[in-house]
Each structure stands twice: as C-alpha cells, then as structure tokens.
Amino acid sequence: MYREDTMAVGFPSQEQLENLRYYKYAAVDKSFVTRYVLVHYWNWAITFFPMWIAPNLITLIGLFFMIFNVTLVALYVPSLGTEEEEVPCWVYFSFAAGLWLYSTFDNVDGRQARRTGTSSPLGELFDHGCDALNTTYISLLQAAALGLGQTQRTVVLFIVTMAGFYLSTAEEYYTGVLYLGYVNGPTEGIILTCMSFIISGIYGVTVWNTPLVNVPWLSWIAYIISPETTAAEFCVDTTVLLFLLTHCPVVIHSIFKACQEKSLNFLSVLIDALCPIFVFGMAEYLWVISADSIILQDGHFFLFTIMTGILFGLMASSIIFAHLTKSSFPSLYIPVAPMIIMSVIVNAPSLIERAIVSPQQEYYLLWIILSGATMYYGGWAYLVIHGFCRHLGIHCLVIRREKQPSRNDLAAASDGALVKNNSLIDAQDDMEQGHPAHDILSDCSPLHKSREEYR
C-alpha cells in the first residue's frame, strides 16, 4: 500500500505529507479587468460545468486545448513564420480560442473546487504544473502568430516568458501569496495575446513585419528606437522591458519583505531563488545561438521548446511542491544540469577548438533529453499525486463520493432491524410476565451497550 511504498521510495516523505495540513491558498489579483469584468464572466462560465466533474479534470481539459494548438504549430507553422507557408486563417483563430478556453478553465477550476467542497493542496500543485507547461506552449503560439521565425528574438521571448512565471512561483514560495498586479500576464497578457492571434487570422502574419514607421499611430516610437523596427520586434522588446522594469523589481521587493518578516538572509535567499533560472536561461540561450548548434540553423527549435518546457515544468512544480509541504527551496540541479552540459558540449569548438558531438549526434541527444525528462517528470508527478491522494483520501481526476449502500445491504439492514424489533417486543412481553430481559436488551440496544462500555 501507499505507506509501505512511501517508506521504500522515500518521496514524498511522511513529514512532507503531514505538513499538508497547514495548507491555505492565498492569492491577490489587483487587475481592474479581473475585478470588474472577468470575475462575472467566470461566475457565468462555472454554471456550465456539472457538479460531478473534478476541478483537476477541468484544468487538464483546458491544457489539452493548448496541446491541440501546439500540434497545429507542428503541422502548419513548423518554421514559426519565417518561410512562405500557406497557413489557413482558422489556425490563428484556433490559437485565440484555445488560449481563451485555457484561461477560462484555469480560472473556473478553483470555483468548481469551492462549490463541490474539494479544495486541496493537490489542486494548487496540479494547476501550477499545467500552467508551467502552458508557459512554453504560449511562447510557441506567439512566435508563430507574430511570424518571428526560429530566430534569436524567439529565443528571448521564450526565456523571458519562462522567467516571469518562475519568479512568480518563487515569490509565492517565500511570501505564501500568489500576487498578480494591476497589469499582469494571466489577465491583460492573455487578452492582448488573443487579440494578436485574431489579428494574424484576419490580416495574416505579414502584418507584423510592417515597420513601425509605416504605422501612423506608432510611427513616433520608430524614431525613438529604430525606424526599421517591425511590429513583431516591438512586441518582443516591450515584453522584455516590462519584465525587467516592472515584474522583476516587484518580485524582488516582495521577497525582500518576506525575508525581513521571517528573519532570513535576503542575499542568500535571492541567490537560491534566482540562480537556477538565471543559469537555466543562460545555458539555454548559449546552446541555441551557438554557430555550431542545429537548433536554429536546421529548424529544430520546436523540438527544443518541448524538451525545455518539460524541464521547466519540473522546476516550477518542484518549487510549488516545496511550498505546499513546507520544505526547503529545491536545488533544481536535475532539470538545470542537462542545459549546462549541452551548452558546453555544443560550444566546444569555440572553447577548445574541437567538436565533441556532430550535428546528427546533437539531434539524437535532443531526443534523448526529451525522453528522459518526460519519464523523470512523469515519475515525479505520479509519486507526488499518488502520495497526496493517499494521504488526503481523495482522487486526482474524480470527485470522491461516499459509497452508497446497495439493495442487498439495505435488505440486510432491514432484516436486522426487524429481528431487533421482534426481540424488543419479546423482551417487553417477558417483562410484563415478570421475566428478566437484561440479556436480551444488552444485545439489542446500542444505547444500553454503550452505557455498559462506559462503565
């Protein structure tokens, strides 16, 4: 059974599972769009979900909308828009619908948990795990819809999107609160991204290759940055600036305040929290942009993104797991190590003037890391979900109901009650006739038996 398996595997530990009793979900969303618009939409959307559907199942279904669209990218836009590909307009409309449905399901699952009384720490872990995977999926759809192609800007967009989610996750670990500002990615960011998908569906991705100087209401920006900057490049550059100037300072300040309240060394905490994602992002960038790498040159960025996304999902899920179980901040060396090793191997010709792997071997290694990461993350997720479900007495994708008695059980209970009633009648007759009835009542009356036990 689970207890024995846990003792053998050692993960999650019994202490970690016991710490789940301290779980309390806390989130702050200061977005005016959420407060005055979307909350009413979500309250309306939840009415379409039956009471028997599990919250985690809603989350998973939402993720499948995104997986479907990622498949469309592989089939219709594998080059992410750099080549002259005949992409049906409905593909981009599907991007918008899929992302909006994912966002809807992602916000409805919590409401479903509250109205069915099935809120649990597993729900938060499952939700954040799906969000982490979806972070990479959104980047792929954005690159395809903006026509960025397999370029360095696409790599930068990919890394910044992951880093933003990572920092929010680390912030929640130290503060205990998921904080979303007045303008945040899960709200305004989703809306703007869906709008960009719709624009691509109407006008085609070539509209994003238009220089800003040719756009009347944006031409003044072109003279500030560069007249040759396109709309797609402007979107990526703006995302990077918002990440550096707004998101990073807010997260670092929140962690600083949490360290003061908990009497923690801020510098040590900052190194523990930021070092993994910094090394992960730098190694990823150095691997991809290397002149000796096949990722961009031979058009394997899609495969690279899926592989990296799984490693990132493991990183984010590990932090949330540590948050829920009151564990120390995870080291994350397992998902980071493959990126470091590959970045060194691929750049070997520039470092030691000697190639360690051939282009074909790099391609095989890419598949090996993808397979290994998938199996490891899958095994990790199974152990955690299985441990949480066993300890909390719940199911992951099904709402656990109390077992209803069968007809045979009801019949047996009815017969037993009839026998007891007849015994009581006989006892009363015996008492009326002057015979003692203590022995009969002690067997038939639960109240009498309980009093005997108390004595």
mmCIF file of C-alpha atoms in Angstrom, residues 121-419:
data_model
loop_
_atom_site.group_PDB
_atom_site.id
_atom_site.type_symbol
_atom_site.label_atom_id
_atom_site.label_comp_id
_atom_site.label_asym_id
_atom_site.label_seq_id
_atom_site.Cartn_x
_atom_site.Cartn_y
_atom_site.Cartn_z
ATOM 1 C CA PRO A 121 -3.191 21.322 -1.961
ATOM 2 C CA LEU A 122 -3.177 18.823 -4.832
ATOM 3 C CA GLY A 123 -5.378 21.211 -6.800
ATOM 4 C CA GLU A 124 -2.875 24.044 -6.483
ATOM 5 C CA LEU A 125 0.032 21.779 -7.425
ATOM 6 C CA PHE A 126 -1.835 20.347 -10.408
ATOM 7 C CA ASP A 127 -2.917 23.813 -11.556
ATOM 8 C CA HIS A 128 0.583 25.297 -11.334
ATOM 9 C CA GLY A 129 2.112 22.293 -13.068
ATOM 10 C CA CYS A 130 -0.211 22.736 -16.032
ATOM 11 C CA ASP A 131 0.447 26.488 -16.043
ATOM 12 C CA ALA A 132 4.195 25.866 -16.168
ATOM 13 C CA LEU A 133 3.865 23.602 -19.197
ATOM 14 C CA ASN A 134 1.490 26.058 -20.822
ATOM 15 C CA THR A 135 4.072 28.814 -20.484
ATOM 16 C CA THR A 136 6.168 27.210 -23.206
ATOM 17 C CA TYR A 137 3.107 26.491 -25.339
ATOM 18 C CA ILE A 138 2.058 30.139 -25.291
ATOM 19 C CA SER A 139 5.542 31.173 -26.425
ATOM 20 C CA LEU A 140 5.328 28.846 -29.412
ATOM 21 C CA LEU A 141 1.921 30.174 -30.428
ATOM 22 C CA GLN A 142 3.090 33.762 -30.025
ATOM 23 C CA ALA A 143 6.185 33.197 -32.179
ATOM 24 C CA ALA A 144 4.093 31.533 -34.886
ATOM 25 C CA ALA A 145 1.362 34.190 -34.861
ATOM 26 C CA LEU A 146 3.834 37.089 -34.934
ATOM 27 C CA GLY A 147 5.902 35.477 -37.674
ATOM 28 C CA LEU A 148 9.078 35.687 -35.588
ATOM 29 C CA GLY A 149 10.509 32.519 -37.063
ATOM 30 C CA GLN A 150 13.249 30.479 -35.448
ATOM 31 C CA THR A 151 15.361 33.487 -34.539
ATOM 32 C CA GLN A 152 17.162 34.927 -31.533
ATOM 33 C CA ARG A 153 14.152 37.113 -30.699
ATOM 34 C CA THR A 154 12.020 33.988 -30.447
ATOM 35 C CA VAL A 155 14.557 32.517 -28.042
ATOM 36 C CA VAL A 156 14.500 35.701 -25.951
ATOM 37 C CA LEU A 157 10.687 35.702 -25.859
ATOM 38 C CA PHE A 158 10.728 32.069 -24.804
ATOM 39 C CA ILE A 159 13.228 32.628 -21.984
ATOM 40 C CA VAL A 160 11.548 35.798 -20.663
ATOM 41 C CA THR A 161 8.133 34.111 -20.579
ATOM 42 C CA MET A 162 9.524 31.227 -18.534
ATOM 43 C CA ALA A 163 11.491 33.542 -16.251
ATOM 44 C CA GLY A 164 8.382 35.582 -15.496
ATOM 45 C CA PHE A 165 6.426 32.527 -14.414
ATOM 46 C CA TYR A 166 9.386 31.201 -12.430
ATOM 47 C CA LEU A 167 9.793 34.424 -10.458
ATOM 48 C CA SER A 168 6.096 34.489 -9.590
ATOM 49 C CA THR A 169 6.358 30.908 -8.375
ATOM 50 C CA ALA A 170 9.433 31.683 -6.273
ATOM 51 C CA GLU A 171 7.658 34.755 -4.884
ATOM 52 C CA GLU A 172 4.726 32.589 -3.786
ATOM 53 C CA TYR A 173 7.112 30.170 -2.089
ATOM 54 C CA TYR A 174 8.625 32.867 0.126
ATOM 55 C CA THR A 175 5.582 35.077 0.673
ATOM 56 C CA GLY A 176 2.879 32.396 0.707
ATOM 57 C CA VAL A 177 0.742 34.529 -1.614
ATOM 58 C CA LEU A 178 0.265 34.396 -5.371
ATOM 59 C CA TYR A 179 0.391 38.070 -6.289
ATOM 60 C CA LEU A 180 -0.956 39.454 -9.572
ATOM 61 C CA GLY A 181 -0.523 43.182 -10.124
ATOM 62 C CA TYR A 182 -2.749 45.800 -11.714
ATOM 63 C CA VAL A 183 -1.452 44.716 -15.120
ATOM 64 C CA ASN A 184 -0.411 41.067 -15.220
ATOM 65 C CA GLY A 185 0.235 38.265 -17.680
ATOM 66 C CA PRO A 186 -2.613 35.894 -16.748
ATOM 67 C CA THR A 187 -5.159 38.664 -17.322
ATOM 68 C CA GLU A 188 -4.148 41.534 -19.592
ATOM 69 C CA GLY A 189 -1.365 39.474 -21.136
ATOM 70 C CA ILE A 190 -3.798 36.718 -22.162
ATOM 71 C CA ILE A 191 -6.246 39.238 -23.614
ATOM 72 C CA LEU A 192 -3.576 41.014 -25.676
ATOM 73 C CA THR A 193 -2.162 37.713 -26.888
ATOM 74 C CA CYS A 194 -5.592 36.516 -28.003
ATOM 75 C CA MET A 195 -6.086 39.806 -29.835
ATOM 76 C CA SER A 196 -2.768 39.344 -31.649
ATOM 77 C CA PHE A 197 -3.857 35.855 -32.712
ATOM 78 C CA ILE A 198 -7.099 37.259 -34.104
ATOM 79 C CA ILE A 199 -5.220 39.975 -35.994
ATOM 80 C CA SER A 200 -2.994 37.323 -37.558
ATOM 81 C CA GLY A 201 -6.079 35.365 -38.535
ATOM 82 C CA ILE A 202 -7.647 38.380 -40.236
ATOM 83 C CA TYR A 203 -4.660 40.035 -41.898
ATOM 84 C CA GLY A 204 -2.038 37.270 -41.897
ATOM 85 C CA VAL A 205 1.307 37.208 -40.094
ATOM 86 C CA THR A 206 2.867 39.542 -42.662
ATOM 87 C CA VAL A 207 1.115 42.436 -40.963
ATOM 88 C CA TRP A 208 3.527 42.037 -38.054
ATOM 89 C CA ASN A 209 6.506 42.510 -40.377
ATOM 90 C CA THR A 210 5.381 46.069 -41.088
ATOM 91 C CA PRO A 211 7.950 48.650 -39.891
ATOM 92 C CA LEU A 212 6.589 50.875 -37.131
ATOM 93 C CA VAL A 213 7.423 53.940 -39.189
ATOM 94 C CA ASN A 214 4.662 52.895 -41.578
ATOM 95 C CA VAL A 215 2.085 52.606 -38.814
ATOM 96 C CA PRO A 216 0.576 56.105 -38.313
ATOM 97 C CA TRP A 217 -0.224 55.848 -34.606
ATOM 98 C CA LEU A 218 3.113 54.145 -33.779
ATOM 99 C CA SER A 219 5.467 55.988 -36.112
ATOM 100 C CA TRP A 220 6.728 58.253 -33.305
ATOM 101 C CA ILE A 221 8.076 55.179 -31.484
ATOM 102 C CA ALA A 222 10.088 54.207 -34.549
ATOM 103 C CA TYR A 223 12.074 57.421 -34.334
ATOM 104 C CA ILE A 224 12.885 56.741 -30.674
ATOM 105 C CA ILE A 225 14.163 53.184 -31.123
ATOM 106 C CA SER A 226 14.812 52.382 -34.786
ATOM 107 C CA PRO A 227 12.866 53.166 -37.982
ATOM 108 C CA GLU A 228 13.398 49.608 -39.188
ATOM 109 C CA THR A 229 11.825 48.009 -36.103
ATOM 110 C CA THR A 230 8.836 45.893 -37.060
ATOM 111 C CA ALA A 231 5.638 45.446 -35.095
ATOM 112 C CA ALA A 232 6.634 41.902 -34.123
ATOM 113 C CA GLU A 233 10.031 43.024 -32.866
ATOM 114 C CA PHE A 234 8.387 45.858 -30.945
ATOM 115 C CA CYS A 235 6.058 43.358 -29.195
ATOM 116 C CA VAL A 236 9.006 41.221 -28.082
ATOM 117 C CA ASP A 237 11.104 44.201 -26.979
ATOM 118 C CA THR A 238 8.170 45.612 -24.998
ATOM 119 C CA THR A 239 7.672 42.282 -23.270
ATOM 120 C CA VAL A 240 11.330 42.197 -22.242
ATOM 121 C CA LEU A 241 11.231 45.775 -20.945
ATOM 122 C CA LEU A 242 8.061 45.174 -18.923
ATOM 123 C CA PHE A 243 9.657 42.066 -17.436
ATOM 124 C CA LEU A 244 12.832 43.894 -16.424
ATOM 125 C CA LEU A 245 11.281 47.179 -15.278
ATOM 126 C CA THR A 246 8.062 46.034 -13.602
ATOM 127 C CA HIS A 247 7.914 42.321 -12.870
ATOM 128 C CA CYS A 248 11.447 41.749 -11.569
ATOM 129 C CA PRO A 249 11.523 44.717 -9.137
ATOM 130 C CA VAL A 250 8.114 43.834 -7.705
ATOM 131 C CA VAL A 251 9.045 40.198 -7.132
ATOM 132 C CA ILE A 252 12.415 41.059 -5.580
ATOM 133 C CA HIS A 253 10.783 43.624 -3.276
ATOM 134 C CA SER A 254 8.155 41.092 -2.161
ATOM 135 C CA ILE A 255 10.842 38.507 -1.396
ATOM 136 C CA PHE A 256 12.831 41.177 0.488
ATOM 137 C CA LYS A 257 9.833 41.981 2.700
ATOM 138 C CA ALA A 258 9.207 38.269 3.307
ATOM 139 C CA CYS A 259 12.834 37.827 4.367
ATOM 140 C CA GLN A 260 12.510 40.685 6.841
ATOM 141 C CA GLU A 261 9.378 39.200 8.355
ATOM 142 C CA LYS A 262 10.925 35.726 8.632
ATOM 143 C CA SER A 263 14.417 36.940 9.630
ATOM 144 C CA LEU A 264 16.034 35.331 6.589
ATOM 145 C CA ASN A 265 19.240 36.365 4.870
ATOM 146 C CA PHE A 266 17.986 38.237 1.818
ATOM 147 C CA LEU A 267 21.149 37.796 -0.253
ATOM 148 C CA SER A 268 21.251 34.062 0.400
ATOM 149 C CA VAL A 269 17.559 33.710 -0.453
ATOM 150 C CA LEU A 270 17.990 35.748 -3.616
ATOM 151 C CA ILE A 271 20.856 33.540 -4.773
ATOM 152 C CA ASP A 272 18.882 30.366 -4.051
ATOM 153 C CA ALA A 273 15.830 31.684 -5.878
ATOM 154 C CA LEU A 274 17.376 33.417 -8.901
ATOM 155 C CA CYS A 275 20.463 31.328 -9.591
ATOM 156 C CA PRO A 276 18.611 28.282 -11.058
ATOM 157 C CA ILE A 277 16.546 30.250 -13.585
ATOM 158 C CA PHE A 278 19.471 32.520 -14.485
ATOM 159 C CA VAL A 279 21.772 29.570 -15.186
ATOM 160 C CA PHE A 280 18.959 27.692 -16.941
ATOM 161 C CA GLY A 281 18.148 30.654 -19.202
ATOM 162 C CA MET A 282 21.783 31.483 -19.993
ATOM 163 C CA ALA A 283 22.634 27.868 -20.799
ATOM 164 C CA GLU A 284 19.556 27.646 -22.992
ATOM 165 C CA TYR A 285 20.468 30.817 -24.861
ATOM 166 C CA LEU A 286 24.132 29.852 -25.343
ATOM 167 C CA TRP A 287 23.125 26.445 -26.655
ATOM 168 C CA VAL A 288 20.603 27.727 -29.149
ATOM 169 C CA ILE A 289 22.508 30.695 -30.596
ATOM 170 C CA SER A 290 25.761 28.777 -30.962
ATOM 171 C CA ALA A 291 27.046 28.786 -34.523
ATOM 172 C CA ASP A 292 27.734 25.086 -34.124
ATOM 173 C CA SER A 293 24.216 24.194 -32.956
ATOM 174 C CA ILE A 294 21.499 22.735 -35.186
ATOM 175 C CA ILE A 295 18.605 24.195 -33.153
ATOM 176 C CA LEU A 296 18.110 27.359 -35.208
ATOM 177 C CA GLN A 297 20.174 26.533 -38.269
ATOM 178 C CA ASP A 298 18.330 23.302 -39.084
ATOM 179 C CA GLY A 299 14.943 24.355 -37.722
ATOM 180 C CA HIS A 300 14.681 22.213 -34.563
ATOM 181 C CA PHE A 301 13.514 24.951 -32.220
ATOM 182 C CA PHE A 302 10.054 23.408 -31.893
ATOM 183 C CA LEU A 303 11.525 20.172 -30.563
ATOM 184 C CA PHE A 304 13.888 22.155 -28.366
ATOM 185 C CA THR A 305 10.966 24.126 -26.910
ATOM 186 C CA ILE A 306 9.017 21.000 -25.990
ATOM 187 C CA MET A 307 12.073 19.492 -24.322
ATOM 188 C CA THR A 308 12.912 22.669 -22.418
ATOM 189 C CA GLY A 309 9.279 23.115 -21.421
ATOM 190 C CA ILE A 310 9.220 19.770 -19.648
ATOM 191 C CA LEU A 311 12.411 20.593 -17.743
ATOM 192 C CA PHE A 312 10.923 23.953 -16.786
ATOM 193 C CA GLY A 313 7.681 22.276 -15.713
ATOM 194 C CA LEU A 314 9.704 20.135 -13.327
ATOM 195 C CA MET A 315 11.426 23.224 -11.932
ATOM 196 C CA ALA A 316 8.214 25.139 -11.278
ATOM 197 C CA SER A 317 6.372 22.099 -9.921
ATOM 198 C CA SER A 318 9.231 21.352 -7.525
ATOM 199 C CA ILE A 319 9.000 24.871 -6.080
ATOM 200 C CA ILE A 320 5.244 24.625 -5.591
ATOM 201 C CA PHE A 321 5.653 21.187 -4.022
ATOM 202 C CA ALA A 322 8.190 22.624 -1.577
ATOM 203 C CA HIS A 323 5.800 25.481 -0.814
ATOM 204 C CA LEU A 324 2.886 23.156 -0.063
ATOM 205 C CA THR A 325 4.914 20.730 2.048
ATOM 206 C CA LYS A 326 6.871 23.407 3.946
ATOM 207 C CA SER A 327 10.134 22.044 2.556
ATOM 208 C CA SER A 328 13.347 23.928 1.844
ATOM 209 C CA PHE A 329 13.752 25.605 -1.526
ATOM 210 C CA PRO A 330 14.643 22.881 -4.077
ATOM 211 C CA SER A 331 18.128 22.840 -5.590
ATOM 212 C CA LEU A 332 16.778 22.183 -9.126
ATOM 213 C CA TYR A 333 20.110 20.795 -10.332
ATOM 214 C CA ILE A 334 18.425 17.880 -12.120
ATOM 215 C CA PRO A 335 16.498 19.974 -14.690
ATOM 216 C CA VAL A 336 19.291 22.561 -14.982
ATOM 217 C CA ALA A 337 22.194 20.127 -15.471
ATOM 218 C CA PRO A 338 21.222 18.922 -18.999
ATOM 219 C CA MET A 339 21.101 22.515 -20.255
ATOM 220 C CA ILE A 340 24.545 23.314 -18.834
ATOM 221 C CA ILE A 341 26.114 20.150 -20.216
ATOM 222 C CA MET A 342 24.649 20.624 -23.685
ATOM 223 C CA SER A 343 25.600 24.299 -23.857
ATOM 224 C CA VAL A 344 29.211 23.375 -23.070
ATOM 225 C CA ILE A 345 29.276 20.445 -25.496
ATOM 226 C CA VAL A 346 27.766 22.398 -28.372
ATOM 227 C CA ASN A 347 30.102 25.363 -27.840
ATOM 228 C CA ALA A 348 33.171 23.132 -27.559
ATOM 229 C CA PRO A 349 34.545 24.196 -30.982
ATOM 230 C CA SER A 350 34.696 27.783 -29.725
ATOM 231 C CA LEU A 351 36.088 26.813 -26.318
ATOM 232 C CA ILE A 352 38.643 24.112 -27.107
ATOM 233 C CA GLU A 353 38.642 24.328 -30.924
ATOM 234 C CA ARG A 354 37.388 20.776 -31.178
ATOM 235 C CA ALA A 355 33.894 19.421 -31.775
ATOM 236 C CA ILE A 356 32.657 16.898 -29.225
ATOM 237 C CA VAL A 357 29.421 15.959 -30.988
ATOM 238 C CA SER A 358 28.356 16.040 -34.618
ATOM 239 C CA PRO A 359 25.115 17.733 -35.747
ATOM 240 C CA GLN A 360 23.431 14.356 -36.018
ATOM 241 C CA GLN A 361 24.564 13.400 -32.511
ATOM 242 C CA GLU A 362 23.215 16.691 -31.160
ATOM 243 C CA TYR A 363 19.852 15.857 -32.716
ATOM 244 C CA TYR A 364 19.891 12.426 -31.063
ATOM 245 C CA LEU A 365 20.863 13.980 -27.728
ATOM 246 C CA LEU A 366 17.951 16.374 -28.059
ATOM 247 C CA TRP A 367 15.571 13.441 -28.335
ATOM 248 C CA ILE A 368 17.311 11.571 -25.507
ATOM 249 C CA ILE A 369 16.970 14.530 -23.141
ATOM 250 C CA LEU A 370 13.328 14.977 -24.159
ATOM 251 C CA SER A 371 12.582 11.301 -23.472
ATOM 252 C CA GLY A 372 14.499 11.259 -20.197
ATOM 253 C CA ALA A 373 12.905 14.495 -18.974
ATOM 254 C CA THR A 374 9.434 13.216 -19.850
ATOM 255 C CA MET A 375 9.948 9.942 -17.980
ATOM 256 C CA TYR A 376 11.517 11.634 -14.961
ATOM 257 C CA TYR A 377 8.844 14.328 -14.722
ATOM 258 C CA GLY A 378 6.129 11.732 -15.251
ATOM 259 C CA GLY A 379 7.528 9.540 -12.477
ATOM 260 C CA TRP A 380 7.913 12.531 -10.177
ATOM 261 C CA ALA A 381 4.341 13.632 -10.848
ATOM 262 C CA TYR A 382 2.999 10.113 -10.265
ATOM 263 C CA LEU A 383 4.722 9.800 -6.882
ATOM 264 C CA VAL A 384 3.535 13.217 -5.745
ATOM 265 C CA ILE A 385 -0.055 12.845 -6.952
ATOM 266 C CA HIS A 386 -0.295 9.290 -5.603
ATOM 267 C CA GLY A 387 1.144 10.380 -2.248
ATOM 268 C CA PHE A 388 -1.165 13.390 -1.928
ATOM 269 C CA CYS A 389 -4.245 11.376 -2.879
ATOM 270 C CA ARG A 390 -3.472 8.571 -0.433
ATOM 271 C CA HIS A 391 -2.698 10.928 2.416
ATOM 272 C CA LEU A 392 -5.682 13.222 1.842
ATOM 273 C CA GLY A 393 -8.097 10.419 0.937
ATOM 274 C CA ILE A 394 -9.020 11.952 -2.427
ATOM 275 C CA HIS A 395 -8.818 11.175 -6.135
ATOM 276 C CA CYS A 396 -6.986 13.353 -8.636
ATOM 277 C CA LEU A 397 -9.410 13.472 -11.573
ATOM 278 C CA VAL A 398 -12.599 12.208 -9.934
ATOM 279 C CA ILE A 399 -14.663 13.637 -7.093
ATOM 280 C CA ARG A 400 -14.764 11.002 -4.400
ATOM 281 C CA ARG A 401 -18.247 10.206 -3.214
ATOM 282 C CA GLU A 402 -19.328 8.259 -0.178
ATOM 283 C CA LYS A 403 -20.241 4.689 -1.058
ATOM 284 C CA GLN A 404 -23.986 4.302 -1.403
ATOM 285 C CA PRO A 405 -25.487 1.160 0.166
ATOM 286 C CA SER A 406 -26.612 -1.475 -2.320
ATOM 287 C CA ARG A 407 -30.078 -3.063 -2.340
ATOM 288 C CA ASN A 408 -28.702 -6.185 -0.644
ATOM 289 C CA ASP A 409 -27.143 -4.046 2.093
ATOM 290 C CA LEU A 410 -30.448 -2.222 2.606
ATOM 291 C CA ALA A 411 -32.355 -5.511 2.712
ATOM 292 C CA ALA A 412 -29.913 -6.985 5.211
ATOM 293 C CA ALA A 413 -30.134 -3.906 7.377
ATOM 294 C CA SER A 414 -33.918 -4.034 7.216
ATOM 295 C CA ASP A 415 -33.944 -7.713 8.243
ATOM 296 C CA GLY A 416 -31.563 -6.970 11.107
ATOM 297 C CA ALA A 417 -33.744 -4.138 12.321
ATOM 298 C CA LEU A 418 -36.808 -6.387 12.121
ATOM 299 C CA VAL A 419 -35.077 -9.054 14.225
#
